Coordinates of C-alpha atoms in Angstrom, one line a residue:
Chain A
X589 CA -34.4 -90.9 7.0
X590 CA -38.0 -90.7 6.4
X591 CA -39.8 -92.7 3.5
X592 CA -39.5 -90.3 1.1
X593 CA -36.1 -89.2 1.3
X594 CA -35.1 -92.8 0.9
X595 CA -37.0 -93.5 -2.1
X596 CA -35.6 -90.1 -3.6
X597 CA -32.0 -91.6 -2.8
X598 CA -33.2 -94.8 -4.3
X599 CA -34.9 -93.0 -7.3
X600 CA -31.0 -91.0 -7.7
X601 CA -29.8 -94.3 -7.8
X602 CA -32.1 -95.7 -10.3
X603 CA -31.8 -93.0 -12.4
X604 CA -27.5 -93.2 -12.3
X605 CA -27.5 -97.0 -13.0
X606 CA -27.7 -97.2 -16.2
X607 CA -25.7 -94.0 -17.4
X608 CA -22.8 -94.9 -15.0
X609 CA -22.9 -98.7 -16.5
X610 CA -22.7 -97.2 -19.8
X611 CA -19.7 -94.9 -19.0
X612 CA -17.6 -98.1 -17.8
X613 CA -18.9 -100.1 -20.5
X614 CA -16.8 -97.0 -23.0
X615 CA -13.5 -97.7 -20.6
X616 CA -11.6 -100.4 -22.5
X617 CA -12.2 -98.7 -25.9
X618 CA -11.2 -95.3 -24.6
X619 CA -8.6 -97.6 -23.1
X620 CA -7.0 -98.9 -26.4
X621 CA -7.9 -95.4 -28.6
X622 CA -5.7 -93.9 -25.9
X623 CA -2.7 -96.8 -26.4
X624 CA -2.8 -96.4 -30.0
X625 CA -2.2 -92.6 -29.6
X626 CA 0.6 -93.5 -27.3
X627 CA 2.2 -95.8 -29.5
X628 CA 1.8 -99.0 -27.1
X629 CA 0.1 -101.5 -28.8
X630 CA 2.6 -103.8 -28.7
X631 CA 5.1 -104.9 -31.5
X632 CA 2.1 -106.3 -33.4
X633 CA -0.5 -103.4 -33.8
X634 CA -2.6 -105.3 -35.3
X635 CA -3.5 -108.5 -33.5
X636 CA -3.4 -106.3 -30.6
X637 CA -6.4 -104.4 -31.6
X638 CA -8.2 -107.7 -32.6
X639 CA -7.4 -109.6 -29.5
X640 CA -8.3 -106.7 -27.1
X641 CA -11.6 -105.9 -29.0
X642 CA -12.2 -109.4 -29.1
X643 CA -11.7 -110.3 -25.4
X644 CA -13.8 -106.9 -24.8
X645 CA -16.4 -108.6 -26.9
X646 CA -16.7 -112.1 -24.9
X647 CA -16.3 -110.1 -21.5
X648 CA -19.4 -108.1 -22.7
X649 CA -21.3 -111.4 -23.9
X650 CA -20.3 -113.2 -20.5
X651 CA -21.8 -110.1 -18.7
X652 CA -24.8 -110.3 -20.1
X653 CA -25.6 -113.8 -19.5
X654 CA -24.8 -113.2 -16.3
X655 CA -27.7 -110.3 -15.3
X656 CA -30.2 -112.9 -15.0
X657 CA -28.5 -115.5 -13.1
X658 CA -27.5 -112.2 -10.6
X659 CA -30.7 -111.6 -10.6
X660 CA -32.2 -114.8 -9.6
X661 CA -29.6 -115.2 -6.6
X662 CA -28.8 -111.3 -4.8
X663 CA -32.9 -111.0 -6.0
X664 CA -31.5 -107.4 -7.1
X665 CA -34.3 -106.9 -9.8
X666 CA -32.9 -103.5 -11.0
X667 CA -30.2 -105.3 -13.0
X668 CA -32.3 -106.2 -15.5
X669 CA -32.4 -103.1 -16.4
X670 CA -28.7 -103.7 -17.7
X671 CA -29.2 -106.6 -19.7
X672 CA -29.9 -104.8 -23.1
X673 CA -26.9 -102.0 -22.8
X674 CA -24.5 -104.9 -21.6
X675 CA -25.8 -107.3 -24.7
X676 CA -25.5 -104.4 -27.1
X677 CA -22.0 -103.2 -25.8
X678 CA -21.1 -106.8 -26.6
X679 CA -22.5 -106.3 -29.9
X680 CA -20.5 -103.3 -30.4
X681 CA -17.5 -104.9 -29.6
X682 CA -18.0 -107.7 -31.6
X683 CA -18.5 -105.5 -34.3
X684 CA -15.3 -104.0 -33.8
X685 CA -13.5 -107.0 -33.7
X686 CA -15.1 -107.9 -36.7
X687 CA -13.7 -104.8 -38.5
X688 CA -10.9 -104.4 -37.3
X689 CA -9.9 -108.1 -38.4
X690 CA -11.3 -107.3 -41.9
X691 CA -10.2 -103.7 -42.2
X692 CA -7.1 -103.5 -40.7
X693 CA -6.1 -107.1 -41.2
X694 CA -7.5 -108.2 -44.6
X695 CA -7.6 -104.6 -45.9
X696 CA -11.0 -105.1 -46.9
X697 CA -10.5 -107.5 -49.5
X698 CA -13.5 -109.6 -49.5
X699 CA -11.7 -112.3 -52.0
X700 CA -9.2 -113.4 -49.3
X701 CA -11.7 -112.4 -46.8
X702 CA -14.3 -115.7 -47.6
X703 CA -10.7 -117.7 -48.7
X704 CA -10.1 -116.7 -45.2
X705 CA -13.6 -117.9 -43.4
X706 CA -13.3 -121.1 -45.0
X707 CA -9.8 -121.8 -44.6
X708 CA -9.6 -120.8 -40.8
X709 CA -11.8 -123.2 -39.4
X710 CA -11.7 -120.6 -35.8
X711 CA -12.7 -117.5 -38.0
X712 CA -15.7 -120.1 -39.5
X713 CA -17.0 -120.2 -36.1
X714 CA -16.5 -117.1 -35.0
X715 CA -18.5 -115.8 -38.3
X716 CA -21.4 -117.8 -37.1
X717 CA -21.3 -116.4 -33.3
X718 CA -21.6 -112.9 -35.3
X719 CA -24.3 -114.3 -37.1
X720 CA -26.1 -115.5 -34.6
X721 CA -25.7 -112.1 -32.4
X722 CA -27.0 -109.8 -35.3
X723 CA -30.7 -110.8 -35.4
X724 CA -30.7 -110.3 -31.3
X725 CA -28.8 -106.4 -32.5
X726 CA -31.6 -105.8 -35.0
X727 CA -34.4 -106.8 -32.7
X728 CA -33.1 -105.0 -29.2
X729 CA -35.5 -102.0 -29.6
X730 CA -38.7 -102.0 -27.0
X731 CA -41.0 -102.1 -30.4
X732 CA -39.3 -105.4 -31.7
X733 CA -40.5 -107.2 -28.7
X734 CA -44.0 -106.0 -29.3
X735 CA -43.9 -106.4 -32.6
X736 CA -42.5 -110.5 -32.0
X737 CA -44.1 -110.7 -29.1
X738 CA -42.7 -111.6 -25.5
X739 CA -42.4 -115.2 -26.1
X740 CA -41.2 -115.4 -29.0
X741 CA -38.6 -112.9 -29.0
X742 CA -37.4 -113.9 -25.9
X743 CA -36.8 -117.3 -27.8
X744 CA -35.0 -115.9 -30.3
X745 CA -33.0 -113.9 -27.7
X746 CA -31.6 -117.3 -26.4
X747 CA -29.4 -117.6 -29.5
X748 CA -27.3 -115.8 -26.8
X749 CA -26.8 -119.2 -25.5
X750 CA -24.8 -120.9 -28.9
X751 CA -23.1 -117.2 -29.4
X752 CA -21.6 -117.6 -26.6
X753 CA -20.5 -121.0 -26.6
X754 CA -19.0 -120.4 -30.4
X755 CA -17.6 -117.4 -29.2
X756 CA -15.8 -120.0 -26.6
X757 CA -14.6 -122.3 -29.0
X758 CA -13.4 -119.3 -31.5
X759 CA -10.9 -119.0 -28.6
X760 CA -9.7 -121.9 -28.3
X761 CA -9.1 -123.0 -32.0
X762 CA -7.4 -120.2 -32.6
X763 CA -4.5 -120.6 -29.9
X764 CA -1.3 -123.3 -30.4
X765 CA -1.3 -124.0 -26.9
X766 CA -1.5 -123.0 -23.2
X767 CA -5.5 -123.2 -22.8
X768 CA -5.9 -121.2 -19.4
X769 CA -7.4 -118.3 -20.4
X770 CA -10.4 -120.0 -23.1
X771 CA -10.8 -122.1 -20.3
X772 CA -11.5 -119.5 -17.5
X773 CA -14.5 -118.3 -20.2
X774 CA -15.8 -121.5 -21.0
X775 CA -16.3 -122.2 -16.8
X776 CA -17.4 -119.2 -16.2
X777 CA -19.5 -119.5 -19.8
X778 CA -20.4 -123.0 -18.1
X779 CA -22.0 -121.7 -15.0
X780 CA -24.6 -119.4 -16.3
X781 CA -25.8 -121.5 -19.0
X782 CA -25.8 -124.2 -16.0
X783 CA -27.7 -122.0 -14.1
X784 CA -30.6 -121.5 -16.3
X785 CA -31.1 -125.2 -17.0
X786 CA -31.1 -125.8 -12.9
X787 CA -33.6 -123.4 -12.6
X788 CA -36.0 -124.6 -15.5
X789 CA -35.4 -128.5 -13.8
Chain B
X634 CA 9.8 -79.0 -59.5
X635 CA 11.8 -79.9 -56.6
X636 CA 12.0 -83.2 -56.1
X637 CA 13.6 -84.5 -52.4
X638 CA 14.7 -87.8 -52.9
X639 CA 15.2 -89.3 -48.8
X640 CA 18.3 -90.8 -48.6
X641 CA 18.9 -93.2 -45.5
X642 CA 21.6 -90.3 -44.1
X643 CA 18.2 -87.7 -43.9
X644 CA 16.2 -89.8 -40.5
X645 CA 15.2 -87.1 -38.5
X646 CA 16.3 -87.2 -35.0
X647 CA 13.7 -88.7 -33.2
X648 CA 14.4 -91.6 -35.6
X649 CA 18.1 -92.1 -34.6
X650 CA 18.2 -94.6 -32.2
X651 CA 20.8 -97.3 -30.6
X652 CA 19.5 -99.5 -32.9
X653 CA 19.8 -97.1 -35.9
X654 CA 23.5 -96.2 -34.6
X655 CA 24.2 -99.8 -34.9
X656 CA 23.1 -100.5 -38.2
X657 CA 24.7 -97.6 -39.6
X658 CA 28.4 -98.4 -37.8
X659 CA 28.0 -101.7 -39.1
X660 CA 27.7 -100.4 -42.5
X661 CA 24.1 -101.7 -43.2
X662 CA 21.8 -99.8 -45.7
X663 CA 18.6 -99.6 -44.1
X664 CA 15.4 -100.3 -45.9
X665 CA 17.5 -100.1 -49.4
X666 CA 18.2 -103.1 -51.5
X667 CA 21.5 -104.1 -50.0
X668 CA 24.0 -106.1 -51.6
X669 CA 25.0 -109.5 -50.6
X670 CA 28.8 -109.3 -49.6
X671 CA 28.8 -112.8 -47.7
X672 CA 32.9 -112.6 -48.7
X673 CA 33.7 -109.5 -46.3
X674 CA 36.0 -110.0 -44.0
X675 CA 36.5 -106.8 -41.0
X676 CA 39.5 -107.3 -38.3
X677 CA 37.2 -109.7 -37.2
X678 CA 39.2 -112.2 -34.3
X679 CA 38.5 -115.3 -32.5
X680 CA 34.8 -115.3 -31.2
X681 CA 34.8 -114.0 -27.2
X682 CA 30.9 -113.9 -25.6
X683 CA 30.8 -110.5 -23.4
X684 CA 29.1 -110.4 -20.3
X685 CA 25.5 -112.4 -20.7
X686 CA 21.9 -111.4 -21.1
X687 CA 22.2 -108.6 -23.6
X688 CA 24.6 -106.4 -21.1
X689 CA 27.9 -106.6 -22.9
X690 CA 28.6 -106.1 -26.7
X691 CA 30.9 -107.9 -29.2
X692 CA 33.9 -106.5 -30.8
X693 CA 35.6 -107.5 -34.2
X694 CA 32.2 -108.4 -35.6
X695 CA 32.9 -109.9 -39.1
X696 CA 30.2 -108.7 -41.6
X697 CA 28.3 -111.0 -42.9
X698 CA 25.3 -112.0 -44.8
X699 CA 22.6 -109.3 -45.2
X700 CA 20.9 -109.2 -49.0
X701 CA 17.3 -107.8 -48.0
X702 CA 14.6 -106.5 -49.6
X703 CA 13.2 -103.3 -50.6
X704 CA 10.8 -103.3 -48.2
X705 CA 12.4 -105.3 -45.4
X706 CA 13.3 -102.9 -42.5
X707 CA 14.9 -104.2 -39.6
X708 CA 13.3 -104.2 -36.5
X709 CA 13.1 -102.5 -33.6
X710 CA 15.3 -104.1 -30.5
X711 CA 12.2 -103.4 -28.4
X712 CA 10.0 -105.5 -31.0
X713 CA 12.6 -108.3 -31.0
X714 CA 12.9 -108.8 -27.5
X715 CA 9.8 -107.7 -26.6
X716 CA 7.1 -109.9 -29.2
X717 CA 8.4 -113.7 -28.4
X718 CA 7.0 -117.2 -28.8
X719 CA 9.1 -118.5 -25.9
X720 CA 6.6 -121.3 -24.2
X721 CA 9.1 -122.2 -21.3
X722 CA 8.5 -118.4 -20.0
X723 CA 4.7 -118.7 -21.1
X724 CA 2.6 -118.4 -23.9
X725 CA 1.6 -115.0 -24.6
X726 CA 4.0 -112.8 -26.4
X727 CA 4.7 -110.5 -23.5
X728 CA 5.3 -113.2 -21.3
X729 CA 8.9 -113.9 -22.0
X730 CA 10.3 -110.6 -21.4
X731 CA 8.6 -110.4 -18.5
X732 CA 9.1 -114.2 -16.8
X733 CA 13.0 -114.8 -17.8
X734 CA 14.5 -112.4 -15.8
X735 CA 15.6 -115.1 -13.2
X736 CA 17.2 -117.3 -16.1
X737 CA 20.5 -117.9 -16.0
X738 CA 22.6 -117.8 -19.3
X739 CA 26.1 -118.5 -17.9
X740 CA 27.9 -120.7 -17.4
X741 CA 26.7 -122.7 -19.9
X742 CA 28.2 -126.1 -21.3
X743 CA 26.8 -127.7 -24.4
X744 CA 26.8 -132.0 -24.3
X745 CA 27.5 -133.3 -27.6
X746 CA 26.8 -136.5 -27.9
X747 CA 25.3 -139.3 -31.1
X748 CA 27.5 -140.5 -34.2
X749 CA 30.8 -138.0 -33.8
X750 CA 33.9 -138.6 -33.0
X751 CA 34.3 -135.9 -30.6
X752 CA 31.4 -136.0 -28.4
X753 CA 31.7 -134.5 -25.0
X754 CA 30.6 -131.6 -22.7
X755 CA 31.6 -128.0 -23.7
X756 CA 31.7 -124.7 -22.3
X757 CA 30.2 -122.5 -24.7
X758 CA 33.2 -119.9 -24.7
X759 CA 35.6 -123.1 -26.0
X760 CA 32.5 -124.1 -28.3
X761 CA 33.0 -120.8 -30.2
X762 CA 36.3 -120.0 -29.3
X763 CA 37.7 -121.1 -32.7
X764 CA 35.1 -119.6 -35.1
X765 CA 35.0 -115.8 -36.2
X766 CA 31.6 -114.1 -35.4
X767 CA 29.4 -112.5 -37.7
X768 CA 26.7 -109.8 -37.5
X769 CA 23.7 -110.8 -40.3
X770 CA 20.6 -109.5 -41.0
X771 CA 17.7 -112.4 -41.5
X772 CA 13.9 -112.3 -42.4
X773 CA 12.3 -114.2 -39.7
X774 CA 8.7 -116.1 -40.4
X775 CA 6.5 -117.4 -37.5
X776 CA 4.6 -120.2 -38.6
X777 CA 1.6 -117.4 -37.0
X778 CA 2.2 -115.8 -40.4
X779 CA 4.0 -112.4 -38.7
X780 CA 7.4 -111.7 -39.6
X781 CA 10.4 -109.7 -38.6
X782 CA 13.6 -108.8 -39.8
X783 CA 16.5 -109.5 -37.1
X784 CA 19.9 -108.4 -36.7
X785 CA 21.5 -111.9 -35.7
X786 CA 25.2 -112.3 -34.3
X787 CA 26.7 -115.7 -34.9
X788 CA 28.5 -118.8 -35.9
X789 CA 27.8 -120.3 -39.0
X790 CA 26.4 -123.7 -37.8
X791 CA 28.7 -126.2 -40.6
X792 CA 31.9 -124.8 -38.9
X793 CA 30.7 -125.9 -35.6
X794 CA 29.2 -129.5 -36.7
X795 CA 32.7 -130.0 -38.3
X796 CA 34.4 -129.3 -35.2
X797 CA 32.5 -132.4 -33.9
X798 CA 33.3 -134.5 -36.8
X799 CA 30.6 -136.3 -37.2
X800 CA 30.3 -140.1 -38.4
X801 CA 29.4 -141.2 -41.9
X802 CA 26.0 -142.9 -40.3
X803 CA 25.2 -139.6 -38.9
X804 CA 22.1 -138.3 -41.2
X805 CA 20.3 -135.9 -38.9
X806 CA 21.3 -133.3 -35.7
X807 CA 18.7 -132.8 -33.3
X808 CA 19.0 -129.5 -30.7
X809 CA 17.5 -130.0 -26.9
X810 CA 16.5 -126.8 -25.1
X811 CA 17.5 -126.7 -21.2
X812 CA 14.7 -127.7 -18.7
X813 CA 15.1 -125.5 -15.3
X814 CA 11.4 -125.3 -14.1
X815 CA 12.9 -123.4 -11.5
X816 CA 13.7 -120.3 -13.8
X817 CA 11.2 -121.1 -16.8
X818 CA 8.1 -120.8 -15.1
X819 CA 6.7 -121.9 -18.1
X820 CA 8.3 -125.0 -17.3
X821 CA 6.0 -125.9 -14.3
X822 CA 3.1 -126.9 -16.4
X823 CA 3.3 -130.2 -18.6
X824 CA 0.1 -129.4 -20.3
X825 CA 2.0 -126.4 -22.0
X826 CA 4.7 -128.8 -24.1
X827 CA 6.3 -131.8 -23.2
X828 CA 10.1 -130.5 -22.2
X829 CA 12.7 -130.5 -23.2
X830 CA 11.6 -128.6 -26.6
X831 CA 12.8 -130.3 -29.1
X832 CA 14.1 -129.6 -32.7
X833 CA 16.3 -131.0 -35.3
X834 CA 17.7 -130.9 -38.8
X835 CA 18.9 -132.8 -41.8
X836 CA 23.1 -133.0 -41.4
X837 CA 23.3 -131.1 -44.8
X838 CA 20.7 -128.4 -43.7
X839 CA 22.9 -128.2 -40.7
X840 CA 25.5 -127.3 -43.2
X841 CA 24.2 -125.1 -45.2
X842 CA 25.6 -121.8 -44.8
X843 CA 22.5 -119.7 -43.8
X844 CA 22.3 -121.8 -40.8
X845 CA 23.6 -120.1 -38.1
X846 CA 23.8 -120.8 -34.0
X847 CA 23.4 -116.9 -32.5
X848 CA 24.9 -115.4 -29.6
X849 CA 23.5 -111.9 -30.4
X850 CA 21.0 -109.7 -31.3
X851 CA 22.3 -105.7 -32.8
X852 CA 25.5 -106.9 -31.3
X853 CA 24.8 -107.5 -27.9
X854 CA 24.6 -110.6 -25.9
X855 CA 21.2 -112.7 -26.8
X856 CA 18.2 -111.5 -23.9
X857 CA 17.0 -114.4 -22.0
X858 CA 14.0 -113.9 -23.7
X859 CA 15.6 -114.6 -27.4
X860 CA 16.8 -117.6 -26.1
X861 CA 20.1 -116.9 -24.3
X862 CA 23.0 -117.6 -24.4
X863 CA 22.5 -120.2 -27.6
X864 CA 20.3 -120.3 -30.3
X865 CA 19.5 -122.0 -33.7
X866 CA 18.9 -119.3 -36.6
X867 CA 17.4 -120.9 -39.8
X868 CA 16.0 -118.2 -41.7
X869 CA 13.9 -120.3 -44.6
X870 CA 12.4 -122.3 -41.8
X871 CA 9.7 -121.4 -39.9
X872 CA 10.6 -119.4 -36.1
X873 CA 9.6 -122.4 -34.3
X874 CA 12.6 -124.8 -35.7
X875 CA 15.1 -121.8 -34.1
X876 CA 15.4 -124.1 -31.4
X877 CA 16.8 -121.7 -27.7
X878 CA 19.0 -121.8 -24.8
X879 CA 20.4 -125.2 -26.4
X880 CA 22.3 -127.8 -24.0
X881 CA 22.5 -130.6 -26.3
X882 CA 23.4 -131.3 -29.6
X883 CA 23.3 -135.0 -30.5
X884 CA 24.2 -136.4 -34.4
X885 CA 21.3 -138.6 -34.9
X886 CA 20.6 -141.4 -37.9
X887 CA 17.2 -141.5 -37.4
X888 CA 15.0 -138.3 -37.8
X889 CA 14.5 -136.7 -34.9
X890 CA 10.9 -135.6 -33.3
X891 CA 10.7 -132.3 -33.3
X892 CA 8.5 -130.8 -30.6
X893 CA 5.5 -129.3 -32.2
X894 CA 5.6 -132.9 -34.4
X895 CA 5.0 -134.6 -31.4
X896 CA 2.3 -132.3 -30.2
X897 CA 0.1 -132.0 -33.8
X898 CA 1.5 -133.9 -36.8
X899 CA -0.9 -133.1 -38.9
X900 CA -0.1 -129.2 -38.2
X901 CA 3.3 -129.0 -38.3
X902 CA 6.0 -131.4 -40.2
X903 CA 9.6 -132.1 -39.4
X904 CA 10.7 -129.6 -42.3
X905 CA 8.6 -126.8 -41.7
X906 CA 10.5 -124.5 -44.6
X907 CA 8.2 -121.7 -45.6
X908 CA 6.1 -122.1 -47.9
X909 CA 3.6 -119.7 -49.0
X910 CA 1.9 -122.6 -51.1
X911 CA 1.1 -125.1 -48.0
X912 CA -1.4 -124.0 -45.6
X913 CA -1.4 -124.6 -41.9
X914 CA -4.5 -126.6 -41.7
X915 CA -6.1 -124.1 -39.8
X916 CA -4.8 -121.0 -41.7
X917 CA -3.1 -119.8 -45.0
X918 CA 0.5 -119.2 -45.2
X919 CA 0.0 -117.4 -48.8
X920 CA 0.5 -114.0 -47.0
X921 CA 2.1 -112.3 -43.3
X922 CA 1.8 -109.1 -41.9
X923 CA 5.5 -107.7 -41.2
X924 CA 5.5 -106.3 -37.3
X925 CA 8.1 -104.7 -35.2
X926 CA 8.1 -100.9 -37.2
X927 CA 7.7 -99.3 -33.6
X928 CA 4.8 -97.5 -35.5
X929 CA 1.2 -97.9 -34.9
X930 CA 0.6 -96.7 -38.1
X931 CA 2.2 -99.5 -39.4
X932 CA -1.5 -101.3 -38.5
X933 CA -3.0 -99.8 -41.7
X934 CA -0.4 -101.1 -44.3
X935 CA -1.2 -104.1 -46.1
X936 CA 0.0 -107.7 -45.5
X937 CA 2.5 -109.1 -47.8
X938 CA 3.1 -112.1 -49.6
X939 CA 5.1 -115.0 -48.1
X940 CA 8.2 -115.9 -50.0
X941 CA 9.0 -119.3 -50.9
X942 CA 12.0 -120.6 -48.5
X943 CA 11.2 -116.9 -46.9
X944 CA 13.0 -115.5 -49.8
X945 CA 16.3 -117.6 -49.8
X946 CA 15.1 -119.9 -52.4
X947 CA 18.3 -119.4 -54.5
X948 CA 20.6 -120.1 -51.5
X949 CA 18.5 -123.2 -50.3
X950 CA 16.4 -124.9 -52.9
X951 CA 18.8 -127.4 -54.4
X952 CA 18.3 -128.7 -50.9
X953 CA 14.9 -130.1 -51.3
X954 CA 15.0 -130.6 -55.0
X955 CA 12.7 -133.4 -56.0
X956 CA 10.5 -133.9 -52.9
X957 CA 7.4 -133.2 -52.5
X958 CA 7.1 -130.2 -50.1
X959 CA 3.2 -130.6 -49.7
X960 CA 4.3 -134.1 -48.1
X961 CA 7.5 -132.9 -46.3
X962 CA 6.1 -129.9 -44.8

């Protein structure tokens, strides 16, 4: 092939990332819209919507803390193209957790709602994950980072870092027991936060 | 203006299922107020267990105890044995249905053993054999603040403590769950619970007469799942006190530790009646949500308040009159 066909193929490629990533990254929603319609969601409607959103959400968060440590090893620098749509997809998720826990669950009654944040010690934290994701939301756009400026935004970007380890422990407190699965994340959670401090030693 | 009031006769026939079939043969108003007739007595005869793990289904039923709510519509046999907290076949809620297929309810014997005179080891046909089986409908509560409402087929539990005839010392019963790693994958792992799962009572809860040991579920054999072939069933306590697949009933005069005691005291008590006014530390009990509809729909209705004792407050308050439920919880 001569040069210019392959950079052509490599420019198709390029230009299908991101829209392909974004198609999978609409699966598991399309997913659960299409269970509801079905009627399978389980006997428990409900938590099933929460749980699945909310696994969605910590999948998409893991994902996106793990574009630069992919990076740094396969030295595959096109995937940081990914790292915004995969942090925002996590966003979305987590804000579909969010209301579908105080929609669907607390019916939007804002009384029990902060009754509820205090009381549950594993919403409490999961709260603060949210709170801690929002600013990175609000400030995703190419203008923010001008506007902040490379360094610092892309310190306050690493309030990824806590989200996800809250996200983590939101997990765990909320289960009675049988700690596989919260523990899968926080290894996996482990390893690319582990990562980025090897690298910086 | 016409005005159609929907009686429970009008379901329209995608709503007519086994489950509604058996309901209405057995003479239960669904979703209406129904009446407590705890008196009834059908041809009911000696209690025979059909063929195990929900394939065969009882005959003679006696009718028993079934005063619901307005609101409280039975659930869905899919829900039921579909939706369970059943840690010896794993801890999701899908996991028992699908891990206890290999578990093997019969033959089953039951040891008996503590302060009774007549302890021993009993085949569970001969354990039942001289009690008359009842079909009632109970409100079930996790302690996860979800509820059901469960067609139960069973013994009343005082009639089979008396058969033991336990001893004057005897203050307690405890229940032991069988261990068979080999069928209860759940089983394999020690980090899950410490087996055998434990769970006990005070003699005279024993003896109240909501407490029931089940066979059945909408008149067929209990599922492996639901905790085949034996089961406790006490509806003002929370689900996790229903001890399952029980091999050993022991009269006790010390309290027994019940499992989840064991594994966080300061979460869950021996008594573990619901309460809607004593919080889990790590969530409220004031309300549930009420699962097992078979409607996805049912996700946009709202959560409803818990009911003290789960709503049998006149049956079993006299039993804890005086103490102080925010202690004993």
């Amino acid at each position: 092939m001569s040069d210019a066909a392959l950079q052509a193929r490599r420019n198709v490629l390029r230009r299908g990332l991101k829209p392909a990533v974004f198609m999978l990254c609409l699966v598991p929603l399309v997913l659960l819209v299409a269970r509801g319609f079905a009627n399978d969601l389980s006997a428990n409607p409900v938590e099933f919507i929460i749980r699945t959103l909310g696994d969605w959400a910590l999948r998409f968060l893991l994902l996106a803390l793990a574009v630069t440590p992919l990076r740094l090893a396969t030295g595959w620098n096109e995937v940081a193209r990914l790292r915004r749509m995969l942090g925002l997809f996590a966003f979305t998720y987590v804000v579909l957790h969010l209301l579908a826990y105080t929609g669907l669950d607390q019916g939007f009654d804002f009384v029990g709602l902060w009754n509820d944040v205090m009381k549950r010690i594993y919403i409490t934290v999961g709260m603060a994950a949210f709170a801690l994701l929002l600013p990175l939301a609000v400030t995703s756009a190419d203008a923010m980072i001008r506007k902040l400026g490379g360094a610092r935004w892309r310190m306050l970007h690493r309030l990824a870092y806590p989200a996800g380890v809250l996200a983590v422990i939101h997990y765990f407190l909320m289960i009675k027991a049988g700690y596989q699965q919260p523990t899968v994340y926080a290894v996996i959670l482990a390893v690319l936060l582990g990562v980025r401090l090897v690298k910086r030693a | 203006m016409l005005i159609h009031a929907k009686k429970a006769s009008d379901a329209a026939s995608h709503e007519i299922t086994p489950e509604s079939v058996y309901l209405n043969r057995r003479g239960f108003m669904a979703g209406a107020a129904a009446v407590a007739v705890g008196g009834f007595a059908g041809n009911a005869g000696a209690a025979v267990l059909p063929a195990a793990n929900g394939a065969g289904a009882f005959e003679n039923l006696k009718q028993g105890y079934r005063k619901l709510g307005e609101k409280d519509q039975v659930s869905t046999y899919e829900a039921i044995s579909g939706y369970n907290n059943y840690y010896e076949f794993g801890t999701s809620k899908s996991d028992p249905a699908a891990n206890a297929k290999n578990f093997k309810p019969m033959p089953w014997t039951i040891k008996v053993d503590g302060l009774c005179a007549k302890p021993g080891t009993i085949a569970i046909e001969d354990l039942l054999k001289p009690h008359t089986l009842e079909d009632r409908i109970y409100r079930h509560r996790c302690v996860e603040a979800w509820s059901m409402v469960i067609p139960w087929v069973g013994v009343p539990l005082a009639e089979v403590v008396k058969q033991f005839e336990p001893l004057g010392s005897a203050k307690y019963i405890a229940f032991e769950t069988i261990v068979r790693p080999e069928e209860m994958p759940g089983q394999r792992s020690a980090r899950i619970l410490p087996w055998p799962y434990i769970e006990g009572l005070r003699l005279d809860e024993a003896n109240h007469p909501l407490a029931i040991l089940a066979v059945g579920i909408y008149g067929k054999t209990l599922l492996n799942q639901n905790g085949a072939p034996l089961r406790l069933v006490a509806p003002w306590k929370y689900g996790f006190k229903n001890v399952k697949s029980i091999v050993r009933i022991s009269f006790t005069e010390q309290q027994p530790k019940n499992t989840w005691q064991v594994m966080a005291p300061d979460e869950y008590g021996f008594y573990a009646n619901v309460n809607p006014h004593v919080d889990h530390p790590r969530w409220s009990q004031a309300t549930e949500r009420r699962i097992g509809s078979g409607n996805v729909l049912s996700a946009f209705e709202a959560r409803r308040t818990t009911l003290m004792f789960n709503g049998y407050q006149e049956e079993v308050g006299q039993l804890y009159a005086g103490m102080d439920l925010t202690r004993y919880y």
